[in-house]
Structures are given as C-alpha cells and as structure tokens.
Coordinates of C-alpha atoms and ligand atoms in Angstrom, one line a residue:
M1 CA 0.0 0.1 0.1
A2 CA 1.5 3.3 -1.0
S3 CA 2.4 5.7 1.9
A4 CA 2.0 9.3 2.5
A5 CA 5.8 9.5 2.5
F6 CA 5.7 8.0 -1.0
F7 CA 3.3 10.8 -2.2
S8 CA 5.4 13.3 -0.6
T9 CA 8.5 12.0 -2.3
C10 CA 6.7 12.1 -5.7
L11 CA 5.5 15.7 -5.1
L12 CA 8.9 17.0 -4.0
A13 CA 10.5 15.3 -7.0
N14 CA 7.9 16.9 -9.2
K15 CA 7.1 13.3 -10.6
N16 CA 4.0 12.1 -12.0
Y17 CA 2.6 9.4 -9.9
L18 CA 0.1 6.8 -10.0
F19 CA -2.7 5.4 -7.7
L20 CA -4.4 2.2 -9.0
A21 CA -8.1 1.8 -10.4
P22 CA -10.6 3.2 -7.9
T23 CA -13.6 1.0 -8.2
N24 CA -15.6 3.4 -6.4
A25 CA -17.4 5.8 -8.9
S26 CA -17.6 8.8 -6.4
A27 CA -13.9 8.4 -5.7
K28 CA -13.1 8.5 -9.4
G29 CA -15.2 11.8 -9.6
Y30 CA -13.4 13.4 -6.7
I31 CA -10.1 12.6 -8.0
S32 CA -10.8 13.8 -11.6
N33 CA -11.8 17.1 -10.2
L34 CA -8.4 17.7 -8.6
R35 CA -6.2 20.3 -9.9
V36 CA -2.9 18.9 -9.2
P37 CA -0.4 19.4 -12.0
N38 CA 1.7 16.4 -11.7
L39 CA -1.2 13.9 -11.0
A40 CA -1.4 11.6 -13.9
S41 CA -4.0 9.0 -12.7
I42 CA -5.1 7.6 -9.5
V43 CA -5.0 4.1 -8.4
L44 CA -6.7 2.9 -5.2
R45 CA -5.8 -0.5 -3.8
N46 CA -7.7 -1.6 -0.9
E47 CA -7.4 1.9 0.5
R48 CA -10.5 3.2 2.3
F49 CA -11.8 6.1 0.4
V50 CA -11.6 8.4 3.5
R51 CA -8.0 7.8 3.6
L52 CA -7.5 8.5 0.1
R53 CA -9.3 11.8 0.6
G54 CA -6.7 12.6 3.3
L55 CA -3.8 11.9 0.9
V56 CA -5.4 13.7 -1.9
A57 CA -6.0 16.8 0.2
M58 CA -2.4 16.8 1.2
V59 CA -1.5 16.6 -2.5
D60 CA -4.0 19.2 -3.3
E61 CA -2.4 21.6 -0.9
G62 CA 0.6 21.6 -3.2
A63 CA 4.3 20.9 -2.7
S64 CA 4.6 24.0 -0.5
K65 CA 3.1 22.0 2.4
V66 CA 3.8 18.3 2.4
S67 CA 3.1 16.6 5.7
D68 CA 3.7 13.0 6.6
D69 CA 0.1 11.6 7.1
D70 CA 1.4 8.4 8.7
S71 CA 2.5 10.4 11.7
R72 CA -1.0 11.6 12.5
M73 CA -3.3 9.8 14.8
K74 CA -6.7 8.9 13.4
I75 CA -9.4 9.8 15.8
P76 CA -13.0 8.1 15.2
H77 CA -15.2 10.9 13.8
V78 CA -19.0 11.3 13.8
L79 CA -20.6 14.1 11.7
T80 CA -24.0 14.9 13.2
V81 CA -26.4 16.5 10.7
A82 CA -29.2 17.9 12.9
G83 CA -31.0 20.8 14.5
S84 CA -29.7 23.0 17.3
D85 CA -31.7 23.0 20.7
S86 CA -31.0 26.3 22.4
G87 CA -32.0 24.4 25.7
A88 CA -29.0 21.9 24.7
G89 CA -30.8 18.9 25.9
A90 CA -31.3 17.3 22.5
G91 CA -30.3 18.0 18.9
I92 CA -26.7 19.0 17.9
Q93 CA -25.9 19.8 21.4
A94 CA -26.9 16.4 22.8
D95 CA -25.0 14.8 19.8
L96 CA -21.8 16.7 20.8
K97 CA -22.0 15.8 24.5
A98 CA -22.7 12.2 23.8
C99 CA -19.7 11.8 21.3
A100 CA -17.5 13.7 23.8
A101 CA -18.7 11.3 26.6
R102 CA -17.8 8.3 24.3
R103 CA -14.5 9.9 23.3
V104 CA -15.3 10.5 19.7
Y105 CA -14.7 13.5 17.6
C106 CA -18.0 15.1 16.4
S107 CA -18.4 17.8 13.8
T108 CA -21.8 19.3 13.0
V109 CA -23.9 20.3 10.1
I110 CA -26.9 22.4 11.4
T111 CA -30.0 22.0 9.5
A112 CA -32.4 24.2 11.8
V113 CA -32.1 26.4 14.7
T114 CA -34.8 25.8 17.3
A115 CA -35.9 28.0 20.1
Q116 CA -36.5 25.4 22.8
N117 CA -36.5 24.7 26.4
T118 CA -37.9 22.2 28.9
V119 CA -41.4 23.2 28.4
G120 CA -41.3 22.8 24.5
V121 CA -40.3 24.3 21.1
Q122 CA -41.3 27.9 20.8
G123 CA -39.7 28.4 17.3
V124 CA -38.0 26.8 14.5
S125 CA -36.0 28.5 11.7
N126 CA -34.6 26.2 8.9
V127 CA -31.1 26.8 7.6
P128 CA -31.1 27.6 3.9
E129 CA -30.8 24.4 1.8
D130 CA -27.7 25.6 0.1
F131 CA -26.0 26.5 3.2
V132 CA -26.6 23.0 4.6
A133 CA -25.1 21.8 1.4
E134 CA -22.2 24.0 2.0
Q135 CA -21.6 22.8 5.6
L136 CA -21.8 19.2 4.5
K137 CA -19.2 19.8 1.7
S138 CA -16.9 21.6 4.2
V139 CA -16.8 18.8 6.6
L140 CA -17.0 15.7 4.4
S141 CA -14.3 16.9 1.7
D142 CA -11.6 17.6 4.5
M143 CA -12.2 15.9 7.8
E144 CA -12.1 12.1 7.4
V145 CA -15.7 11.4 8.8
D146 CA -16.3 7.7 9.6
V147 CA -20.0 7.8 10.4
V148 CA -22.7 10.2 9.7
K149 CA -25.7 10.5 12.2
T150 CA -28.9 12.3 11.1
G151 CA -31.4 14.1 13.5
M152 CA -33.8 16.7 12.5
L153 CA -34.0 17.1 8.7
P154 CA -36.7 19.6 8.3
S155 CA -37.3 19.7 4.6
I156 CA -37.3 17.3 1.5
G157 CA -34.7 19.4 0.0
I158 CA -32.4 19.0 3.0
V159 CA -32.9 15.2 2.8
K160 CA -32.1 15.1 -0.9
I161 CA -28.9 17.3 -0.5
L162 CA -27.8 15.1 2.4
C163 CA -28.3 11.9 0.3
N164 CA -26.6 13.3 -2.7
T165 CA -23.7 14.6 -0.8
L166 CA -23.2 11.2 0.9
K167 CA -23.0 9.6 -2.6
E168 CA -20.3 12.2 -3.5
F169 CA -18.4 11.6 -0.1
P170 CA -19.2 8.1 1.2
V171 CA -18.6 7.2 4.8
Q172 CA -18.4 4.1 6.7
A173 CA -21.8 4.1 8.1
L174 CA -25.1 6.2 8.2
V175 CA -27.1 6.2 11.4
V176 CA -30.6 7.8 10.9
D177 CA -32.8 9.0 13.8
P178 CA -35.9 9.7 11.9
V179 CA -36.6 12.7 14.2
M180 CA -40.3 13.9 13.6
V181 CA -41.9 15.0 16.8
S182 CA -39.9 16.4 19.8
T183 CA -40.2 14.7 23.3
S184 CA -42.5 17.6 24.1
G185 CA -44.8 16.7 21.3
D186 CA -43.7 19.6 18.9
V187 CA -43.5 18.6 15.1
L188 CA -39.9 18.9 13.8
A189 CA -40.5 17.4 10.5
G190 CA -43.9 17.2 8.7
P191 CA -45.7 14.3 7.3
S192 CA -44.8 15.5 3.7
I193 CA -41.3 14.4 4.4
L194 CA -42.2 10.8 5.2
S195 CA -42.2 9.5 1.6
T196 CA -38.6 11.2 1.0
F197 CA -37.4 9.4 4.1
R198 CA -38.7 6.0 2.8
E199 CA -37.7 6.4 -0.7
V200 CA -34.3 8.2 -0.4
L201 CA -32.8 8.2 3.1
L202 CA -33.8 4.8 4.7
P203 CA -32.4 2.7 1.9
M204 CA -29.0 4.3 2.5
A205 CA -29.0 3.8 6.2
D206 CA -26.9 1.3 8.1
I207 CA -29.3 1.6 11.1
I208 CA -32.4 3.7 11.8
T209 CA -33.5 4.3 15.4
P210 CA -37.3 5.3 15.4
N211 CA -39.2 5.5 18.5
L212 CA -42.9 4.1 18.6
K213 CA -44.4 7.3 17.1
E214 CA -41.9 7.5 14.4
A215 CA -42.0 4.0 13.5
S216 CA -45.8 4.2 13.4
A217 CA -45.6 7.3 11.1
L218 CA -43.3 5.7 8.8
L219 CA -45.6 2.6 8.6
N220 CA -48.7 4.8 7.8
G221 CA -50.1 4.9 11.2
M222 CA -49.7 1.3 12.2
Q223 CA -50.7 0.7 15.9
L224 CA -47.7 -0.4 18.1
E225 CA -48.7 -1.4 21.5
T226 CA -46.7 -4.6 22.2
V227 CA -43.3 -6.0 21.9
D228 CA -44.7 -8.3 19.1
D229 CA -45.9 -5.1 17.3
M230 CA -42.4 -3.7 17.6
R231 CA -40.9 -6.8 16.0
S232 CA -43.5 -6.6 13.1
A233 CA -42.7 -2.8 12.7
A234 CA -39.0 -3.7 12.7
R235 CA -39.3 -6.2 10.0
L236 CA -41.5 -3.8 7.8
L237 CA -39.1 -1.0 8.1
H238 CA -36.2 -3.3 7.3
N239 CA -38.1 -4.0 4.0
M240 CA -37.6 -0.1 3.2
G241 CA -33.9 -0.8 2.8
P242 CA -31.9 0.0 6.0
K243 CA -29.5 -2.6 7.0
N244 CA -30.6 -2.6 10.7
V245 CA -33.7 -1.3 12.5
L246 CA -33.8 -0.3 16.0
V247 CA -37.4 0.3 17.3
K248 CA -37.3 1.9 20.8
G249 CA -40.0 1.0 23.0
G250 CA -39.5 3.8 25.6
D251 CA -43.2 4.8 25.1
L252 CA -44.6 1.3 25.4
P253 CA -47.5 1.1 27.9
D254 CA -47.6 -1.1 31.0
S255 CA -44.0 -2.1 30.8
S256 CA -41.7 -1.7 33.9
D257 CA -38.6 -2.4 31.5
A258 CA -37.4 -0.3 28.7
V259 CA -37.7 -2.8 25.7
D260 CA -36.0 -2.0 22.5
I261 CA -36.0 -4.4 19.4
L262 CA -33.2 -4.5 17.1
Y263 CA -33.5 -6.4 13.7
D264 CA -30.7 -7.1 11.2
G265 CA -32.7 -8.6 8.6
L266 CA -31.9 -12.2 10.0
N267 CA -32.2 -11.9 13.8
F268 CA -34.2 -10.1 16.3
Y269 CA -32.4 -8.8 19.5
E270 CA -34.7 -7.9 22.4
L271 CA -32.7 -5.5 24.5
R272 CA -34.3 -4.9 28.0
S273 CA -33.2 -2.7 30.8
P274 CA -34.9 -1.5 34.0
R275 CA -37.0 1.7 33.2
I276 CA -35.5 4.8 34.8
R277 CA -38.2 7.1 36.3
T278 CA -37.1 10.5 35.7
R279 CA -38.3 13.8 34.2
N280 CA -34.9 14.3 32.7
T281 CA -35.4 12.3 29.5
H282 CA -35.0 15.2 26.9
G283 CA -32.5 14.2 24.3
T284 CA -32.4 10.6 25.0
G285 CA -33.1 9.6 21.4
C286 CA -30.5 11.9 19.9
S287 CA -28.0 10.8 22.5
L288 CA -28.6 7.1 21.8
A289 CA -28.2 7.5 18.0
S290 CA -25.1 9.6 18.5
C291 CA -23.6 6.9 20.8
I292 CA -24.4 4.2 18.3
A293 CA -22.7 6.4 15.7
A294 CA -19.8 6.8 18.0
E295 CA -19.3 3.2 18.6
L296 CA -19.6 2.3 14.9
A297 CA -16.9 4.9 14.2
K298 CA -14.6 3.0 16.6
G299 CA -15.3 0.1 14.5
Y300 CA -17.6 -2.0 16.7
P301 CA -20.3 -4.0 15.0
V302 CA -24.0 -2.8 15.2
V303 CA -25.2 -5.0 17.9
S304 CA -22.3 -4.2 20.3
A305 CA -22.8 -0.5 19.3
V306 CA -26.5 -0.5 20.3
K307 CA -25.9 -2.4 23.4
V308 CA -23.2 0.1 24.6
A309 CA -25.4 2.9 23.5
K310 CA -28.2 1.8 25.6
R311 CA -26.2 1.1 28.6
Y312 CA -24.7 4.6 28.2
V313 CA -28.0 6.3 28.0
E314 CA -29.3 4.4 31.1
T315 CA -26.3 5.2 33.0
A316 CA -26.7 8.9 32.3
L317 CA -30.4 9.0 33.0
G318 CA -29.8 7.1 36.4
Y319 CA -27.0 9.6 37.2
S320 CA -29.2 12.5 36.3
K321 CA -32.4 11.4 37.9
E322 CA -32.6 14.3 40.5
I323 CA -30.9 17.2 38.3
G324 CA -33.3 20.1 38.1
I325 CA -32.7 22.2 35.1
G326 CA -35.7 24.3 33.7
N327 CA -39.3 24.3 34.9
G328 CA -40.9 22.3 32.1
P329 CA -42.0 18.7 32.3
Q330 CA -38.9 17.2 30.5
G331 CA -35.4 18.4 31.6
P332 CA -32.1 17.5 30.1
F333 CA -29.6 14.9 31.5
D334 CA -26.1 15.0 32.2
H335 CA -24.1 13.2 29.3
L336 CA -20.8 13.7 30.9
L337 CA -21.8 12.5 34.6
R338 CA -20.1 15.5 36.1
L339 CA -22.7 18.1 37.0
K340 CA -24.1 16.9 40.5
S341 CA -20.7 17.3 42.2
H342 CA -20.9 21.1 41.8
S343 CA -24.4 21.5 43.2
Q344 CA -24.6 18.9 46.0
D345 CA -23.5 21.1 48.8
C346 CA -22.6 24.7 49.4
H347 CA -19.0 23.9 50.5
R348 CA -17.1 23.8 47.3
Q349 CA -13.4 23.1 46.8
R350 CA -11.4 26.3 46.8
P351 CA -8.3 26.8 44.7
F352 CA -5.0 25.2 46.0
S353 CA -2.6 27.7 47.8
P354 CA 0.9 26.7 48.4
S355 CA 0.3 27.9 52.2
D356 CA -2.2 25.0 52.5
L357 CA 1.0 22.9 53.0
F358 CA 1.8 24.6 56.2
L359 CA 0.7 21.7 58.5
Y360 CA -0.1 18.8 56.5
A361 CA -1.7 15.9 58.4
V362 CA -1.3 12.4 56.9
T363 CA -3.5 9.8 58.4
D364 CA -2.5 6.0 59.0
S365 CA -5.1 3.3 59.5
R366 CA -2.9 1.2 61.8
M367 CA -2.4 4.0 64.1
N368 CA -6.1 4.9 64.2
K369 CA -6.8 1.3 65.0
R370 CA -4.2 1.0 67.7
W371 CA -5.9 4.2 69.5
G372 CA -9.5 2.9 68.6
R373 CA -10.3 6.0 66.6
S374 CA -12.4 6.4 63.3
I375 CA -10.5 8.1 60.4
A376 CA -13.1 10.9 60.5
D377 CA -12.5 11.4 64.3
A378 CA -8.8 11.6 63.8
V379 CA -9.2 14.0 61.0
K380 CA -11.5 16.2 62.8
A381 CA -9.1 16.4 65.7
A382 CA -6.2 17.3 63.5
I383 CA -8.2 20.1 61.8
D384 CA -9.3 21.5 65.1
G385 CA -5.6 21.6 66.2
G386 CA -4.7 23.6 63.1
A387 CA -4.0 21.2 60.3
T388 CA -4.1 23.1 56.9
I389 CA -4.4 20.1 54.6
V390 CA -5.3 16.4 55.1
Q391 CA -4.2 13.4 53.3
L392 CA -5.9 10.0 53.8
R393 CA -3.2 7.3 53.6
E394 CA -5.1 4.1 54.4
K395 CA -2.9 1.4 53.2
D396 CA -5.0 -1.4 54.7
A397 CA -8.4 -0.3 54.2
E398 CA -11.0 -2.2 52.1
T399 CA -11.9 0.1 49.1
K400 CA -15.6 0.1 50.2
D401 CA -14.6 1.2 53.7
F402 CA -12.1 3.7 52.4
L403 CA -14.5 5.3 50.2
E404 CA -17.1 5.7 53.0
S405 CA -14.5 7.1 55.3
A406 CA -13.3 9.4 52.6
K407 CA -16.8 10.8 51.9
A408 CA -17.3 11.4 55.9
C409 CA -13.8 13.1 56.0
L410 CA -14.6 15.2 52.8
R411 CA -17.8 16.6 54.7
I412 CA -15.7 17.7 57.7
C413 CA -12.8 19.1 55.6
R414 CA -15.1 21.0 53.3
S415 CA -17.0 22.5 56.2
H416 CA -13.6 23.8 57.7
G417 CA -12.2 25.0 54.2
V418 CA -9.4 22.3 54.6
P419 CA -8.4 20.4 51.3
L420 CA -8.5 16.6 51.5
L421 CA -6.2 14.4 49.4
I422 CA -6.3 10.7 48.8
N423 CA -3.0 8.8 49.0
D424 CA -2.3 6.5 46.0
R425 CA -5.8 5.7 45.1
V426 CA -6.9 8.0 42.2
D427 CA -10.1 5.9 41.8
V428 CA -11.3 6.7 45.4
A429 CA -10.5 10.4 44.9
I430 CA -12.6 10.5 41.8
A431 CA -15.4 8.5 43.4
C432 CA -15.7 10.7 46.5
D433 CA -14.8 14.0 44.6
A434 CA -11.8 14.5 46.9
D435 CA -9.8 17.7 46.3
G436 CA -6.8 15.8 44.8
V437 CA -4.3 12.9 45.3
H438 CA -0.8 12.3 46.5
V439 CA 1.2 10.0 44.3
G440 CA 4.8 8.5 44.8
Q441 CA 7.3 7.4 42.1
S442 CA 5.8 4.0 41.8
D443 CA 2.1 5.2 41.9
M444 CA 0.0 6.2 39.0
P445 CA 2.1 9.1 37.0
A446 CA 1.0 12.5 37.9
H447 CA 0.3 13.3 34.3
V448 CA -2.2 10.3 34.0
A449 CA -3.8 11.3 37.3
R450 CA -4.1 14.8 35.9
T451 CA -5.9 13.6 32.8
L452 CA -8.3 11.6 35.0
L453 CA -8.9 14.0 37.7
G454 CA -9.1 17.3 35.5
P455 CA -7.5 20.7 35.9
E456 CA -8.8 21.9 39.2
K457 CA -7.9 19.0 41.4
I458 CA -4.6 19.2 43.5
I459 CA -1.9 16.6 42.7
G460 CA 1.2 16.1 44.9
V461 CA 4.2 13.9 44.0
S462 CA 6.9 12.3 46.3
C463 CA 10.4 13.3 45.1
K464 CA 13.8 12.7 46.4
T465 CA 15.8 14.1 43.7
P466 CA 15.9 17.3 41.5
E467 CA 15.2 15.2 38.4
Q468 CA 11.9 13.9 40.0
A469 CA 11.0 17.5 40.9
Q470 CA 11.5 18.6 37.4
Q471 CA 9.4 15.7 36.2
A472 CA 6.6 16.5 38.7
W473 CA 6.5 20.0 37.4
V474 CA 6.3 18.8 33.7
D475 CA 3.7 16.4 34.7
G476 CA 1.3 19.1 35.9
A477 CA 1.7 18.6 39.8
D478 CA 0.8 21.2 42.3
Y479 CA 3.4 20.6 44.9
I480 CA 5.9 18.0 45.8
G481 CA 6.5 16.1 49.0
C482 CA 10.2 15.5 49.8
G483 CA 11.6 13.1 52.3
G484 CA 12.3 11.2 54.3
V485 CA 14.1 14.1 56.0
Y486 CA 14.7 12.0 59.1
P487 CA 14.4 8.2 59.6
T488 CA 10.8 6.9 60.1
N489 CA 9.0 3.9 61.2
T490 CA 5.9 4.8 59.4
K491 CA 7.1 4.0 56.0
E492 CA 9.1 0.8 55.4
N493 CA 12.5 0.9 53.7
N494 CA 12.4 4.6 53.1
T495 CA 15.5 6.3 52.0
T496 CA 16.4 9.2 54.2
V497 CA 17.6 12.4 52.2
G498 CA 18.3 14.5 55.3
L499 CA 18.1 18.3 55.4
D500 CA 20.7 18.5 52.8
G501 CA 18.8 16.4 50.3
L502 CA 15.8 18.5 51.1
K503 CA 17.5 21.7 50.4
T504 CA 18.9 20.4 47.1
V505 CA 15.3 19.3 45.8
C506 CA 13.8 22.5 47.1
T507 CA 16.3 24.7 45.3
A508 CA 15.8 22.6 42.0
S509 CA 12.0 22.6 42.3
K510 CA 9.8 25.1 40.5
L511 CA 6.8 23.9 42.7
P512 CA 6.1 24.4 46.4
V513 CA 7.5 21.7 48.7
V514 CA 6.5 20.0 51.7
A515 CA 9.0 18.1 53.9
I516 CA 8.0 14.8 55.1
G517 CA 9.6 11.8 57.3
G518 CA 10.4 11.7 61.0
I519 CA 9.1 15.2 61.5
G520 CA 7.5 16.3 64.8
V521 CA 7.3 19.0 67.4
S522 CA 11.0 18.7 68.3
N523 CA 12.6 19.1 64.8
A524 CA 9.9 20.8 62.6
G525 CA 11.7 24.2 63.4
A526 CA 15.0 23.0 62.3
V527 CA 13.5 21.6 59.1
M528 CA 11.8 25.1 58.3
E529 CA 15.0 26.8 59.2
I530 CA 16.8 25.5 56.1
G531 CA 15.5 28.9 54.6
V532 CA 14.3 28.1 51.1
P533 CA 11.4 30.0 50.0
N534 CA 9.4 27.4 48.3
L535 CA 9.5 25.0 51.5
K536 CA 6.0 25.6 52.6
G537 CA 5.5 23.3 55.6
V538 CA 5.9 19.8 57.0
A539 CA 3.8 16.6 56.5
V540 CA 3.3 14.5 59.6
V541 CA 1.9 11.0 60.4
S542 CA 3.0 9.6 63.6
A543 CA 3.7 12.8 65.7
L544 CA 0.1 13.5 65.3
F545 CA -1.9 10.3 64.9
D546 CA 0.3 7.9 66.9
R547 CA -0.3 10.1 70.0
E548 CA -3.0 9.9 72.7
S549 CA -4.3 13.4 71.8
I550 CA -4.2 14.4 68.2
L551 CA -5.6 17.7 69.0
T552 CA -2.9 18.6 71.5
E553 CA -0.1 17.4 69.3
T554 CA -1.4 19.2 66.4
K555 CA -1.8 22.4 68.3
K556 CA 1.8 22.0 69.6
L557 CA 3.1 21.5 66.0
H558 CA 1.1 24.5 64.8
S559 CA 2.8 26.9 67.2
V560 CA 6.3 25.5 66.4
L561 CA 5.5 26.3 62.9
L562 CA 4.2 29.7 63.4
G563 CA 7.4 30.5 65.2
S564 CA 9.5 29.4 62.3
N565 CA 10.1 31.2 59.1
V566 CA 7.7 29.1 56.8
G567 CA 8.5 29.8 53.1
G568 CA 8.5 33.5 53.8
T569 CA 5.0 33.4 55.1
Ligands
LIG1 C1 3.0 14.7 51.4 C2 3.6 13.3 51.1 N1 4.8 13.3 50.7 C3 5.3 12.0 50.4 C4 4.4 10.9 50.5 C5 5.0 9.5 50.3 O1 4.2 9.0 49.0 P1 4.6 7.7 48.5 O2 6.1 7.9 48.0 O3 3.7 7.3 47.4 O4 4.5 6.7 49.6 P2 3.4 6.2 50.3 O5 2.9 7.4 51.1 O6 2.2 5.8 49.2 O7 3.6 5.0 51.1 C6 3.2 11.2 51.0 N2 2.3 10.1 51.1 N3 2.8 12.3 51.4
3NM2 C1 4.4 8.6 54.0 C2 5.9 9.0 54.1 N1 6.5 9.3 52.9 C3 7.8 9.6 53.1 C4 8.8 10.0 52.0 O1 9.9 10.1 52.4 O2 8.3 10.3 51.0 S1 8.3 9.3 54.7 C5 6.6 9.0 55.1 C6 6.3 8.6 56.4 C7 6.1 9.8 57.3 O3 5.5 9.4 58.5 P1 6.1 10.0 59.9 O4 5.7 11.5 59.9 O5 5.5 9.2 61.0 O6 7.6 9.8 59.9
MG3 MG1 2.2 6.2 47.2

C-alpha cells in the first residue's frame, strides 16, 4: 500500500505518480476534479476512500506544504446532521456531548435552529438548503468522517442534499434517527417528508432508530402497543432498505422495563433494561443514536454499538435523576456525569494555595486502629488543632470502607475549608470527589492522574531528587513532598535524604515543597530553618496520629511552625 511519505516524495521530485484503479465511482469523480499538475492518474488499492481523501487533500495543498500523514493519529469521527436545541438537551448539542462522553470527535452540520426549553419548542428556523449543502461539503471533503448521524431533517430538499452529498463523499456508516416529533410533542419534520425518508434516506442507512411514534408514522399509522408489534414494525421498516432497524419501546404502555427491538434482517435482538423513572429524558433519542454512531466509528459491530449506547443512556439517566434544570415537564440529562458534584453542597473546593502545605496531616489506618479511633474522628481532631491540609493514607483499608471514610472526612474538611487529598488511590479520589491525590514514584504517574482528575484537582508527588522534582512540574503537579528528611518507622525501607537532600530538591523545584519523614514538634523548626522560600510546611503522620491526643499534638506543632519562618509566610 502506498504511504503518505511516497506521495510526498513524488511531489517533491515533481514526478507524475499513479494510484491504481478506484472501483468506487464517487472516488473517481472526486479525483478527476483535482487540480494537481503532476497527477497522472489515480489508483486505489484496498485503500479506504476516506484515507484516500486525506492523501489527496495533502497533495491538493501543493508541494509547499507536504506533511507525513502516517504520523497523524486517526481519531474516530462522527458528523451529526441535525437541528440546534437552544436548551441544549437534544439535537446538535446532545450529539456533541454524547460523542464527547464516548470519546469520539464530533463535527456538526446544522439543519435548523430551534428556540427550545424544557417546556417545549417555541420556534424553528430552517437553515437555507444551499447553506446546509455548503456545511456538508466543508466537513466531508476535508475531515475524514467515519460515520454520519442524522437528526432533525426539516425539509425534503435537505434530505435530498444530504443523500446526494453522501454519494459524493461516502462514509463507513449512516445512522438515521428519523426525528419527527420532539419529546414535548412539537412537530420537527412534517408528514410530507415521510415519503422522502422512505424512498431516499432509509435505503442508504446502516441503522435507523425510530421510537414508537416515528415507526408508526413511517408505517402509515400502524398501531404499536406490544413487543410483538415492535418486531413486526422492525421487519416492515427493514423492507424499506436500512441494514438494521432499532425500534425503541420507551413509550410502550404497561412495561416496567425499557424494551428495544433490534432487527438486522436475520435476527431479532430484544434489549431490555430497567426503566428509569425521571423527568430528565429530553434528548435521549439523539444521544442514543449519537452513541451508536460513535461506537460504529470506533469500528464496533452494530449489535455491540447498540448495546453500549443503551447502557450509556441508562447510566446517564440514572445519574441525572434528580437534576433540576428548567421548569418544564422534560429536563435535560447530564451526558458527562459531572454536573452533580458542583451542586450537592454549598462547601465547594477552593483553589489550591501553597500555604495549604503549612501543617499537612497524613492519616494512618494502623495508628487509628491502635488508638481505637475512626478516621473521621482523627481528621476532625487534626483540623481542630490547626492542620491546613489532610491526606488519607489508608494502606490497609478495604476499598468500600475507604470510600465511606473518605466521604465522611470530605464533609468535615469542606466545612472547615481544608483540602482533602487521597494517597495513591486516584479511583477513590474520583469516586468521592476529593480535592486531589498524593502519588509517589511507583504510583500512577502524575500526568495520568491529571488527565483523570481534571485541571482543578490538587496533585502532589513524592520526590527525592531534583530530576523527580522537574518531572513532577512537567507532569502538571501542584506541589511535591520531599523526604524522608529523618528516619521514620511509618514507611518501610524509606531512604532518608536529610536536610541537605531536602535543600537540594527545594532549590531545584519549581513547585512548592512540603517536607516529610520523621518530623514532629521537636525538629519541625530545624526543618523550616533551612530557609528555602518554596519550602512551605511539614507533613506529619506519627507525631500527630500515633499520640494519645491528636488535638494537643497538632496544636503544639502548629505553634512551632508559626514560630518558624515558613516559606517566607
Ligand atoms: C506529602 C507526602 N509526601 C510523600 C508521601 C509519600 O508518598 P509515596 O512515596 O507514594 O509513599 P506512600 O505514602 O504511598 O507510602 C506522602 N504520602 N505524602
Ligand atoms: C508517607 C511517608 N513518605 C515519606 C517519604 O519520604 O516520601 S516518609 C513517610 C512517612 C512519614 O511518617 P512520619 O511522619 O510518621 O515519619
Ligand atoms: Mg504512594
């Protein structure tokens, strides 16, 4: 197979070059329209047309800009051709969010703009047909679309333009959500369009995803009230030409399950899931179809794509059950499963400040057990004594217990404005929405933790050398912990770096530093006296938590630190 490098070479050498025999008529048409001076003829040998288009686009740009296409990472790409929903629960906006949630690139061709909210559709303005055509051509001629997904197609002209453009620029799969009526009952594509759907669009589709009303409309008002009716409808719709039909039974009366029927012309698949009782169902159809398109773009077969899509929508609906956006009967749901954490309580995470490292309390499950204390009680006492940041370092805890304790500690910390970090366990930090994590050199790399946690969370990294400190900075950490400053019994086989090692790392570090290891009331002053501006505090385990009174010991340490010159504070 010819490589991009080969084409680049040809261009640079100003030679004629040859691709072999496109069997695909539209590929031939596209290629013959090219204005490339040294293109003799084109041959396509087992190349996917989308890839060919990428290469040709490169050639088309001319010899002045020749890039090596092989080094580029191909990202699965869905193009949605649909209407805009100003309330952002459905339409283009839902498609973008669903694709983002499924980690697929999504481009958009807007067919209509609706004025819409949770009450209903207040207005619709169709985009002029030639401008829909222009958007389609812009995206399809350049951006290596894998799958096209359609939503609101408000005029016969737009349907025809879409179908003709897809013949010129074929894609891997076409997912048709035959949107006709919004969830609020407003008509988004009139009955006049039905015959164009049947005759032109459906035969081109790899899968269509009608709900009961849409399936009934496409079948001239056929009554659909049972799962058997859905099967019959799927078979009849399949006769119209789509390769697969998914009839969605969300509106099926008297069913405690959400039942969908998928028919591929050979087999029926009955997909059942528990029905989720929520008002926040606006946009489920668009999102399901987009998710199917996203999975197809990744290369999954139709049955898997539909199953994943159904599971995705259910999970998002379940997560969004109590979300309250808008006052109408049908609210949007949270595609990215991220919204609730902001609204749950009034104590939000505040931005990290290096001065938070001043008195850093690190818990230890064994010590708490020895003294018969819960983690939450220990944390509360440390905060009352003056701890300015807390890390849960629960090496022996069962995950379930750890998570419960973390949630309880988070409530305490948030109500006192003290950040709570989780040691090692990024999963637990995500699950309880902690303020961040502390990771060591053999834990999850900080840059991976950053990707998982997002930009606002606090990430600390243990460093014993200047090189590690530099890497922590590159990886997007917020601070480093440097130790062991003194020998410690809390962490087995820990190398001691001493005050000199601490000073070397602090001097090299672009990040604020907290010192750790064998530090307590008796030596915290000496640590802080090394006099490096970015040394912001001390992190302590046994000197607080392996003592009879955590409160008293924390207070003592606090006053020692106040008496020292901490990081110029
Ligand atoms: C503030 C702070 N500094 C260093 C460490 C040690 O982390 P790590 O090297 O990952 O060792 P464990 O704590 O996981 O045993 C820390 N926890 N906190
Ligand atoms: C958890 C930890 N990390 C260290 C490091 O050197 O990175 S030393 C250490 C244990 C600190 O406990 P104590 O305050 O009881 O000495
Ligand atoms: Mg660790």
